[in-house]
C-alpha cells in the first residue's frame, strides 16, 4: 500500500497562475481533506469530502476549489495564485463512519507563490 | 464547539530526560483525542489516540498520554528522550457530534533534544 500520495512535491508559481494539486489514497477511505500548514498556525482545513462526488468548505476555503470525481482522488485547485497561498499543503484521508479513526497524511506539497 | 491548546510552541529537553508536552482541550461532547508527530519535511503520523476505555494510552516510540476528563487534558509523555524524538507534535480533538465530525488541531510543539 502506498497510503496517501501527493503530486507534486514542490512547485513555484507566479502570482495569477493556476495549478492543481493531486491527492490519491489506496485505502478505500471515505473522508478526504486538504489542509494548509503555516508556521505557528498548526493545520487549517481548506476543503474536505465525505465521499465521491461530495465536497464542502473548511475554515479557509477562499481562493481554492476542489473536486472528488473518484473515491481515491481529491484535487485541490488554485485558479489565480496569490503570495498569501505560499504554504505547505497536506492531504489526508480517513475511514468515514466514526471520528474515532485517525487521519492518514500525505507527505505534503511545498508551494511558493512569487 | 471544540478547541485545543498546546502550551509551549518550543520545548527543549536533554537526551535521557523526561519529555512532557501539554495539551488541553474543550469539547461539548465526549472527545476523541489524538497526538500526531511530524518529522522534518514529512507529513503527520499518528503517535497515539484515546477513544474510550483505559485513560492511559500507549503509543509508538515509547510515548504515552493520559486522558484526564476533570482537567480536560491529554498530556504526552516519554520517560527518556532520544535524539530521534526531535520533531513537531500536534494534539487534535474530534467527536461524534452528528453530521460532519470536525477535527481540530493544536498549533504544535517543536521538541528539541539536546545531546
PDB file of C-alpha atoms in Angstrom, chain B residues 2-81:
ATOM      1  CA  UNK B   2     -14.243  22.248  20.356  1.00  0.00           C
ATOM      2  CA  UNK B   3     -10.751  23.632  20.703  1.00  0.00           C
ATOM      3  CA  UNK B   4      -7.210  22.560  21.525  1.00  0.00           C
ATOM      4  CA  UNK B   5      -4.470  24.446  23.333  1.00  0.00           C
ATOM      5  CA  UNK B   6      -0.875  23.282  23.301  1.00  0.00           C
ATOM      6  CA  UNK B   7       1.220  25.059  25.899  1.00  0.00           C
ATOM      7  CA  UNK B   8       4.675  25.920  24.614  1.00  0.00           C
ATOM      8  CA  UNK B   9       5.443  26.195  20.932  1.00  0.00           C
ATOM      9  CA  UNK B  10       9.023  25.054  21.624  1.00  0.00           C
ATOM     10  CA  UNK B  11      10.242  22.615  24.260  1.00  0.00           C
ATOM     11  CA  UNK B  12      13.880  21.647  24.834  1.00  0.00           C
ATOM     12  CA  UNK B  13      14.987  18.621  26.830  1.00  0.00           C
ATOM     13  CA  UNK B  14      18.285  16.873  27.330  1.00  0.00           C
ATOM     14  CA  UNK B  15      18.784  13.422  25.901  1.00  0.00           C
ATOM     15  CA  UNK B  16      17.594  10.935  28.508  1.00  0.00           C
ATOM     16  CA  UNK B  17      15.341  13.429  30.286  1.00  0.00           C
ATOM     17  CA  UNK B  18      11.587  13.252  30.667  1.00  0.00           C
ATOM     18  CA  UNK B  19       9.513  14.598  27.812  1.00  0.00           C
ATOM     19  CA  UNK B  20       6.245  16.344  28.726  1.00  0.00           C
ATOM     20  CA  UNK B  21       4.167  18.049  26.056  1.00  0.00           C
ATOM     21  CA  UNK B  22       0.952  19.648  27.243  1.00  0.00           C
ATOM     22  CA  UNK B  23      -2.444  19.582  25.575  1.00  0.00           C
ATOM     23  CA  UNK B  24      -5.724  20.924  26.915  1.00  0.00           C
ATOM     24  CA  UNK B  25      -8.979  20.619  25.039  1.00  0.00           C
ATOM     25  CA  UNK B  26     -12.555  21.739  25.195  1.00  0.00           C
ATOM     26  CA  UNK B  27     -15.458  19.779  23.801  1.00  0.00           C
ATOM     27  CA  UNK B  28     -19.187  19.831  24.439  1.00  0.00           C
ATOM     28  CA  UNK B  29     -19.446  16.067  23.873  1.00  0.00           C
ATOM     29  CA  UNK B  30     -17.147  13.168  24.812  1.00  0.00           C
ATOM     30  CA  UNK B  31     -13.984  13.735  22.791  1.00  0.00           C
ATOM     31  CA  UNK B  32     -11.661  11.585  20.822  1.00  0.00           C
ATOM     32  CA  UNK B  33      -8.084  12.780  21.289  1.00  0.00           C
ATOM     33  CA  UNK B  34      -5.008  12.237  19.158  1.00  0.00           C
ATOM     34  CA  UNK B  35      -1.311  13.009  19.176  1.00  0.00           C
ATOM     35  CA  UNK B  36       0.445  13.197  15.844  1.00  0.00           C
ATOM     36  CA  UNK B  37       4.167  13.613  15.156  1.00  0.00           C
ATOM     37  CA  UNK B  38       5.700  15.399  12.191  1.00  0.00           C
ATOM     38  CA  UNK B  39       9.336  14.849  11.321  1.00  0.00           C
ATOM     39  CA  UNK B  40      11.063  17.469   9.165  1.00  0.00           C
ATOM     40  CA  UNK B  41       9.744  17.627   5.620  1.00  0.00           C
ATOM     41  CA  UNK B  42       7.224  14.854   6.224  1.00  0.00           C
ATOM     42  CA  UNK B  43       3.503  14.515   6.788  1.00  0.00           C
ATOM     43  CA  UNK B  44       1.891  13.867  10.146  1.00  0.00           C
ATOM     44  CA  UNK B  45       1.695  10.345  11.516  1.00  0.00           C
ATOM     45  CA  UNK B  46      -0.291   9.016  14.441  1.00  0.00           C
ATOM     46  CA  UNK B  47       1.529   8.573  17.756  1.00  0.00           C
ATOM     47  CA  UNK B  48      -1.454   7.502  19.846  1.00  0.00           C
ATOM     48  CA  UNK B  49      -5.131   8.124  20.412  1.00  0.00           C
ATOM     49  CA  UNK B  50      -7.799   7.997  23.087  1.00  0.00           C
ATOM     50  CA  UNK B  51     -11.312   6.976  22.153  1.00  0.00           C
ATOM     51  CA  UNK B  52     -12.947   5.160  25.065  1.00  0.00           C
ATOM     52  CA  UNK B  53     -11.890   2.833  27.862  1.00  0.00           C
ATOM     53  CA  UNK B  54      -8.491   2.982  29.517  1.00  0.00           C
ATOM     54  CA  UNK B  55      -7.438   6.568  30.101  1.00  0.00           C
ATOM     55  CA  UNK B  56      -3.711   5.844  29.866  1.00  0.00           C
ATOM     56  CA  UNK B  57      -2.864   5.095  26.273  1.00  0.00           C
ATOM     57  CA  UNK B  58       0.436   3.908  24.917  1.00  0.00           C
ATOM     58  CA  UNK B  59       1.737   4.760  21.501  1.00  0.00           C
ATOM     59  CA  UNK B  60       4.697   4.212  19.276  1.00  0.00           C
ATOM     60  CA  UNK B  61       8.306   5.019  20.177  1.00  0.00           C
ATOM     61  CA  UNK B  62       7.694   4.787  23.941  1.00  0.00           C
ATOM     62  CA  UNK B  63       5.238   7.686  24.159  1.00  0.00           C
ATOM     63  CA  UNK B  64       2.111   7.628  26.271  1.00  0.00           C
ATOM     64  CA  UNK B  65      -0.663  10.033  27.187  1.00  0.00           C
ATOM     65  CA  UNK B  66      -3.303  10.152  29.886  1.00  0.00           C
ATOM     66  CA  UNK B  67      -6.838  11.408  29.337  1.00  0.00           C
ATOM     67  CA  UNK B  68      -7.936  13.411  32.389  1.00  0.00           C
ATOM     68  CA  UNK B  69     -11.535  14.471  31.992  1.00  0.00           C
ATOM     69  CA  UNK B  70     -11.584  16.587  35.160  1.00  0.00           C
ATOM     70  CA  UNK B  71      -8.600  18.593  33.914  1.00  0.00           C
ATOM     71  CA  UNK B  72      -9.601  18.483  30.220  1.00  0.00           C
ATOM     72  CA  UNK B  73      -6.054  17.442  29.459  1.00  0.00           C
ATOM     73  CA  UNK B  74      -4.261  14.902  27.309  1.00  0.00           C
ATOM     74  CA  UNK B  75      -0.570  15.460  28.001  1.00  0.00           C
ATOM     75  CA  UNK B  76       2.057  13.473  26.114  1.00  0.00           C
ATOM     76  CA  UNK B  77       4.994  11.964  27.980  1.00  0.00           C
ATOM     77  CA  UNK B  78       8.046   9.840  27.406  1.00  0.00           C
ATOM     78  CA  UNK B  79      10.364   8.815  30.268  1.00  0.00           C
ATOM     79  CA  UNK B  80      13.637   9.220  28.391  1.00  0.00           C
ATOM     80  CA  UNK B  81      14.143  11.413  25.330  1.00  0.00           C
TER      81      UNK B  81
END
